PDB file of C-alpha atoms in Angstrom:
ATOM      1  CA  MET A   1       0.008  -0.115  -0.014  1.00 53.00           C
ATOM      2  CA  LEU A   2       1.109   3.390  -0.731  1.00 56.00           C
ATOM      3  CA  PRO A   3       1.374   6.161   2.017  1.00 69.00           C
ATOM      4  CA  ASN A   4      -2.081   8.050   2.916  1.00 64.00           C
ATOM      5  CA  LYS A   5      -2.774  10.804   0.720  1.00 54.00           C
ATOM      6  CA  ILE A   6      -2.876  14.051   2.588  1.00 49.00           C
ATOM      7  CA  ASN A   7      -6.652  14.392   2.145  1.00 47.00           C
ATOM      8  CA  ASN A   8      -7.222  10.961   3.027  1.00 66.00           C
ATOM      9  CA  MET A   9      -8.729  10.480   6.514  1.00 90.00           C
ATOM     10  CA  VAL A  10      -7.314   7.860   8.513  1.00 96.00           C
ATOM     11  CA  PRO A  11     -10.041   6.652  10.998  1.00 96.00           C
ATOM     12  CA  VAL A  12      -9.234   6.659  15.151  1.00 95.00           C
ATOM     13  CA  ILE A  13     -10.776   3.515  16.665  1.00 96.00           C
ATOM     14  CA  SER A  14     -10.975   4.651  20.473  1.00 94.00           C
ATOM     15  CA  ASP A  15     -11.842   2.526  23.733  1.00 93.00           C
ATOM     16  CA  GLN A  16     -14.768   4.333  25.058  1.00 93.00           C
ATOM     17  CA  LYS A  17     -13.195   4.381  28.638  1.00 93.00           C
ATOM     18  CA  VAL A  18     -10.119   6.307  27.471  1.00 91.00           C
ATOM     19  CA  GLU A  19     -11.942   8.544  25.064  1.00 91.00           C
ATOM     20  CA  GLN A  20     -14.212   9.389  28.077  1.00 90.00           C
ATOM     21  CA  ILE A  21     -11.067  10.570  30.171  1.00 88.00           C
ATOM     22  CA  ASP A  22      -9.398  12.256  26.937  1.00 85.00           C
ATOM     23  CA  PHE A  23     -12.588  14.422  26.611  1.00 84.00           C
ATOM     24  CA  GLY A  24     -12.667  15.110  30.270  1.00 84.00           C
ATOM     25  CA  ARG A  25     -15.913  13.214  30.934  1.00 90.00           C
ATOM     26  CA  GLN A  26     -14.410  11.047  33.374  1.00 89.00           C
ATOM     27  CA  THR A  27     -11.296  10.898  35.873  1.00 88.00           C
ATOM     28  CA  PRO A  28      -8.489   8.952  35.251  1.00 87.00           C
ATOM     29  CA  PRO A  29      -8.274   5.866  37.350  1.00 88.00           C
ATOM     30  CA  ASP A  30      -5.750   5.781  40.426  1.00 86.00           C
ATOM     31  CA  ASN A  31      -3.172   3.594  39.000  1.00 87.00           C
ATOM     32  CA  TRP A  32      -2.745   6.112  36.180  1.00 83.00           C
ATOM     33  CA  ARG A  33      -0.500   7.736  38.122  1.00 79.00           C
ATOM     34  CA  SER A  34       2.034   9.059  34.719  1.00 78.00           C
ATOM     35  CA  ARG A  35      -0.537   8.037  32.271  1.00 80.00           C
ATOM     36  CA  ARG A  36      -2.481  10.658  33.336  1.00 76.00           C
ATOM     37  CA  LEU A  37       0.004  13.227  32.451  1.00 73.00           C
ATOM     38  CA  TYR A  38      -0.494  12.619  28.614  1.00 71.00           C
ATOM     39  CA  ILE A  39      -4.164  13.758  28.482  1.00 73.00           C
ATOM     40  CA  GLN A  40      -4.863  17.007  27.728  1.00 67.00           C
ATOM     41  CA  GLN A  41      -2.536  19.745  28.617  1.00 68.00           C
ATOM     42  CA  GLY A  42       0.227  16.824  28.828  1.00 70.00           C
ATOM     43  CA  ALA A  43       0.055  16.103  24.949  1.00 72.00           C
ATOM     44  CA  GLU A  44       1.269  19.891  24.239  1.00 72.00           C
ATOM     45  CA  ASN A  45       3.638  19.302  27.276  1.00 73.00           C
ATOM     46  CA  TRP A  46       4.998  16.695  25.716  1.00 71.00           C
ATOM     47  CA  CYS A  47       5.559  18.012  22.223  1.00 72.00           C
ATOM     48  CA  ASN A  48       7.241  20.972  23.919  1.00 72.00           C
ATOM     49  CA  LEU A  49       9.619  18.316  25.598  1.00 75.00           C
ATOM     50  CA  ALA A  50      10.292  16.303  22.738  1.00 74.00           C
ATOM     51  CA  HIS A  51      11.111  19.297  20.502  1.00 69.00           C
ATOM     52  CA  HIS A  52      13.444  20.779  22.581  1.00 70.00           C
ATOM     53  CA  SER A  53      17.210  20.968  21.614  1.00 70.00           C
ATOM     54  CA  ASN A  54      18.611  18.863  24.575  1.00 72.00           C
ATOM     55  CA  TYR A  55      15.941  16.062  23.836  1.00 69.00           C
ATOM     56  CA  PRO A  56      17.795  12.914  22.986  1.00 65.00           C
ATOM     57  CA  LEU A  57      17.755  12.374  18.961  1.00 64.00           C
ATOM     58  CA  GLN A  58      17.044  16.282  18.833  1.00 66.00           C
ATOM     59  CA  GLY A  59      20.298  18.304  17.940  1.00 66.00           C
ATOM     60  CA  ASP A  60      23.728  17.136  19.284  1.00 73.00           C
ATOM     61  CA  ASP A  61      23.895  13.285  19.429  1.00 74.00           C
ATOM     62  CA  PRO A  62      27.047  12.736  21.615  1.00 74.00           C
ATOM     63  CA  TYR A  63      25.772   9.058  22.341  1.00 77.00           C
ATOM     64  CA  ASP A  64      25.398   8.153  18.687  1.00 85.00           C
ATOM     65  CA  LEU A  65      21.824   7.124  19.329  1.00 85.00           C
ATOM     66  CA  LYS A  66      20.744   7.747  15.943  1.00 85.00           C
ATOM     67  CA  LYS A  67      23.734   5.721  14.316  1.00 90.00           C
ATOM     68  CA  ASN A  68      23.011   2.820  16.696  1.00 92.00           C
ATOM     69  CA  ARG A  69      19.463   2.735  15.854  1.00 91.00           C
ATOM     70  CA  SER A  70      19.931   2.858  12.142  1.00 93.00           C
ATOM     71  CA  ALA A  71      22.417  -0.165  12.373  1.00 96.00           C
ATOM     72  CA  ALA A  72      20.066  -2.080  14.438  1.00 95.00           C
ATOM     73  CA  LEU A  73      17.161  -1.010  11.538  1.00 96.00           C
ATOM     74  CA  ASP A  74      19.905  -2.387   8.983  1.00 95.00           C
ATOM     75  CA  ARG A  75      19.504  -5.927  10.162  1.00 95.00           C
ATOM     76  CA  ILE A  76      15.595  -6.115  10.043  1.00 94.00           C
ATOM     77  CA  SER A  77      12.842  -6.388   7.504  1.00 93.00           C
ATOM     78  CA  ILE A  78       9.266  -6.050   8.725  1.00 97.00           C
ATOM     79  CA  SER A  79       5.772  -5.432   7.547  1.00 97.00           C
ATOM     80  CA  THR A  80       4.331  -3.514  10.286  1.00 98.00           C
ATOM     81  CA  ILE A  81       5.185  -0.908  13.133  1.00 98.00           C
ATOM     82  CA  LEU A  82       3.065  -0.652  16.168  1.00 98.00           C
ATOM     83  CA  SER A  83       3.840   2.525  17.687  1.00 97.00           C
ATOM     84  CA  LEU A  84       3.071   2.463  21.564  1.00 96.00           C
ATOM     85  CA  GLY A  85       2.846   6.349  22.583  1.00 92.00           C
ATOM     86  CA  PRO A  86       4.302   7.921  19.471  1.00 94.00           C
ATOM     87  CA  GLY A  87       3.670  11.686  20.733  1.00 89.00           C
ATOM     88  CA  ASP A  88       3.655  13.535  17.524  1.00 92.00           C
ATOM     89  CA  GLY A  89       5.150  10.589  15.392  1.00 94.00           C
ATOM     90  CA  LEU A  90       8.311  12.971  14.337  1.00 91.00           C
ATOM     91  CA  GLN A  91      10.516  10.652  16.697  1.00 88.00           C
ATOM     92  CA  ASP A  92       9.278   7.906  14.418  1.00 95.00           C
ATOM     93  CA  LEU A  93       9.849   9.544  10.792  1.00 95.00           C
ATOM     94  CA  ASP A  94      13.557   8.242  10.626  1.00 93.00           C
ATOM     95  CA  ILE A  95      12.686   4.819  11.532  1.00 96.00           C
ATOM     96  CA  VAL A  96       9.541   4.889   9.048  1.00 97.00           C
ATOM     97  CA  GLU A  97      11.747   6.167   6.184  1.00 96.00           C
ATOM     98  CA  GLN A  98      14.436   3.649   6.647  1.00 97.00           C
ATOM     99  CA  LEU A  99      12.507   0.603   6.914  1.00 97.00           C
ATOM    100  CA  ARG A 100      10.313   1.976   3.813  1.00 96.00           C
ATOM    101  CA  SER A 101      13.520   1.565   1.772  1.00 94.00           C
ATOM    102  CA  LYS A 102      13.420  -2.048   2.479  1.00 93.00           C
ATOM    103  CA  GLN A 103       9.685  -2.597   2.425  1.00 96.00           C
ATOM    104  CA  PRO A 104       7.828   0.027   0.512  1.00 96.00           C
ATOM    105  CA  ASN A 105       4.562  -1.501   1.652  1.00 96.00           C
ATOM    106  CA  LEU A 106       5.371  -0.708   5.633  1.00 98.00           C
ATOM    107  CA  THR A 107       2.422  -0.150   7.516  1.00 98.00           C
ATOM    108  CA  TYR A 108       2.482   1.986  10.571  1.00 98.00           C
ATOM    109  CA  ILE A 109       0.046   1.844  13.566  1.00 98.00           C
ATOM    110  CA  PRO A 110      -0.116   4.496  16.165  1.00 98.00           C
ATOM    111  CA  LEU A 111      -1.384   3.629  19.521  1.00 97.00           C
ATOM    112  CA  ASP A 112      -2.062   6.459  22.373  1.00 93.00           C
ATOM    113  CA  LEU A 113      -4.095   7.364  25.282  1.00 90.00           C
ATOM    114  CA  SER A 114      -4.172  11.076  23.601  1.00 89.00           C
ATOM    115  CA  ARG A 115      -6.530  12.008  20.438  1.00 91.00           C
ATOM    116  CA  ILE A 116      -4.682  15.107  20.221  1.00 89.00           C
ATOM    117  CA  LEU A 117      -1.380  13.049  19.724  1.00 91.00           C
ATOM    118  CA  LEU A 118      -2.839  10.387  17.704  1.00 94.00           C
ATOM    119  CA  GLU A 119      -4.087  13.152  15.099  1.00 93.00           C
ATOM    120  CA  LEU A 120      -0.623  14.998  14.928  1.00 93.00           C
ATOM    121  CA  THR A 121       0.780  11.909  14.568  1.00 96.00           C
ATOM    122  CA  ILE A 122      -1.578  11.006  11.824  1.00 97.00           C
ATOM    123  CA  ARG A 123      -0.857  14.275  10.136  1.00 95.00           C
ATOM    124  CA  ASN A 124       3.002  14.066  10.642  1.00 95.00           C
ATOM    125  CA  LEU A 125       3.057  10.605   9.026  1.00 97.00           C
ATOM    126  CA  GLY A 126       0.310  10.166   6.701  1.00 96.00           C
ATOM    127  CA  ALA A 127       2.524  11.227   3.564  1.00 96.00           C
ATOM    128  CA  HIS A 128       5.409   9.001   4.585  1.00 97.00           C
ATOM    129  CA  VAL A 129       3.579   5.794   5.456  1.00 97.00           C
ATOM    130  CA  HIS A 130       0.506   3.888   5.156  1.00 97.00           C
ATOM    131  CA  ILE A 131      -1.730   4.275   8.306  1.00 98.00           C
ATOM    132  CA  PRO A 132      -4.930   2.212   8.327  1.00 98.00           C
ATOM    133  CA  ALA A 133      -5.923   3.385  11.256  1.00 97.00           C
ATOM    134  CA  GLY A 134      -4.771   5.106  14.565  1.00 97.00           C
ATOM    135  CA  LEU A 135      -5.702   3.540  17.844  1.00 97.00           C
ATOM    136  CA  GLN A 136      -7.001   5.473  21.167  1.00 95.00           C
ATOM    137  CA  CYS A 137      -6.561   3.141  23.713  1.00 93.00           C
ATOM    138  CA  ASP A 138      -4.251   2.434  27.065  1.00 91.00           C
ATOM    139  CA  PHE A 139      -1.469   0.241  25.670  1.00 90.00           C
ATOM    140  CA  GLU A 140      -0.849  -1.083  29.201  1.00 89.00           C
ATOM    141  CA  GLN A 141      -4.586  -2.622  29.018  1.00 90.00           C
ATOM    142  CA  ILE A 142      -5.693  -2.924  25.863  1.00 93.00           C
ATOM    143  CA  PRO A 143      -9.254  -3.934  25.475  1.00 93.00           C
ATOM    144  CA  GLN A 144      -9.892  -7.236  23.857  1.00 94.00           C
ATOM    145  CA  PRO A 145     -11.965  -5.476  20.806  1.00 93.00           C
ATOM    146  CA  LEU A 146      -9.116  -3.512  20.005  1.00 94.00           C
ATOM    147  CA  GLU A 147      -6.484  -6.598  20.558  1.00 95.00           C
ATOM    148  CA  GLN A 148      -8.481  -8.115  17.833  1.00 96.00           C
ATOM    149  CA  LYS A 149      -8.505  -4.858  15.369  1.00 96.00           C
ATOM    150  CA  ILE A 150      -4.452  -4.788  16.055  1.00 96.00           C
ATOM    151  CA  VAL A 151      -4.452  -8.462  14.729  1.00 96.00           C
ATOM    152  CA  GLU A 152      -6.851  -7.466  11.831  1.00 96.00           C
ATOM    153  CA  LEU A 153      -4.839  -4.086  10.771  1.00 97.00           C
ATOM    154  CA  THR A 154      -1.136  -5.886  11.190  1.00 97.00           C
ATOM    155  CA  ASN A 155       0.813  -7.734   8.835  1.00 95.00           C
ATOM    156  CA  SER A 156       3.959  -9.983  10.240  1.00 96.00           C
ATOM    157  CA  PRO A 157       6.781  -9.079  10.906  1.00 97.00           C
ATOM    158  CA  VAL A 158       5.532  -6.730  13.461  1.00 97.00           C
ATOM    159  CA  MET A 159       8.104  -4.253  15.141  1.00 97.00           C
ATOM    160  CA  PHE A 160       6.886  -2.587  18.536  1.00 96.00           C
ATOM    161  CA  SER A 161       8.104   0.792  19.030  1.00 94.00           C
ATOM    162  CA  MET A 162       8.138   2.895  22.152  1.00 90.00           C
TER     163      MET A 162
END
């Protein structure tokens, strides 16, 4: 499959419980200690942090993280990336482009708590890779219907990204 055209809509499939929390209609469960940080204002905070010049893989790379990641990706061939918590997706762009050079029909599926972040990821990566859907749910507790949707959307081999 070819990457999504800019004007094509990519569906977002949501766990209703997570969607209600994300829209502020329910409070997050007590066990969402750090996860609650990514809801609403937290999405913007995450983007600000991830784009800061001191963030790993932005600007200087004294530990050769990009080089090491690229070398590891050279050794694999996959059909699907399932990205758990992709933020705005821009951290995955180099990965997608490198893997698509070997697998032009690469599929990318973002999974996040935040609808705002999912939509940013879809917008940022949709022209670079085929995205059949974005999944809004808690990747620590994926409900069975969304697990089944993941099985339907993925082609093996699958790489999980975080």
